[in-house]
């Protein structure tokens, strides 16, 4: 699918980037948040960017764990014990790209959650915080979801 090549973070571009692969269990969302905050502090990013990025990572990782790492019900079984998610952060002069990959081919959709619903607002939160978000199917299996945040002050502030 051509959209994957157009929107996925290029693997051969020399950007400051880091990635982390975690088991698809809920406690991994906390590890992903910590990894994001530590990476962005290492890159000397603003606290405003760090806070937004950590919230986006939390939503993307939680969605990947809850929905993306599970096999569709049609297969008649839950995800395997080897299910993983991968988080990738890539820094450009004017933007931070946050990408989460999981094993499901089912793409996320933004929906409006009802007032009494506990879940269903993750993609709305991402849309509100990020400059943009997109997703696509990975030709090698699974999908990726990517959000882009503008860097406050660009690289002039560090």
mmCIF file of C-alpha atoms in Angstrom, residues 39-46 50 151 157-158:
data_model
loop_
_atom_site.group_PDB
_atom_site.id
_atom_site.type_symbol
_atom_site.label_atom_id
_atom_site.label_comp_id
_atom_site.label_asym_id
_atom_site.label_seq_id
_atom_site.Cartn_x
_atom_site.Cartn_y
_atom_site.Cartn_z
ATOM 1 C CA UNK A 39 14.053 10.603 25.745
ATOM 2 C CA UNK A 40 12.638 14.093 25.266
ATOM 3 C CA UNK A 41 14.440 15.386 28.361
ATOM 4 C CA UNK A 42 17.669 13.904 26.987
ATOM 5 C CA UNK A 43 17.000 15.860 23.774
ATOM 6 C CA UNK A 44 16.377 18.936 25.983
ATOM 7 C CA UNK A 45 12.829 19.506 24.777
ATOM 8 C CA UNK A 46 10.362 21.850 26.491
ATOM 9 C CA UNK A 50 7.033 16.520 26.860
ATOM 10 C CA UNK A 151 8.304 21.623 18.559
ATOM 11 C CA UNK A 157 15.553 26.690 22.254
ATOM 12 C CA UNK A 158 17.315 23.332 22.290
#
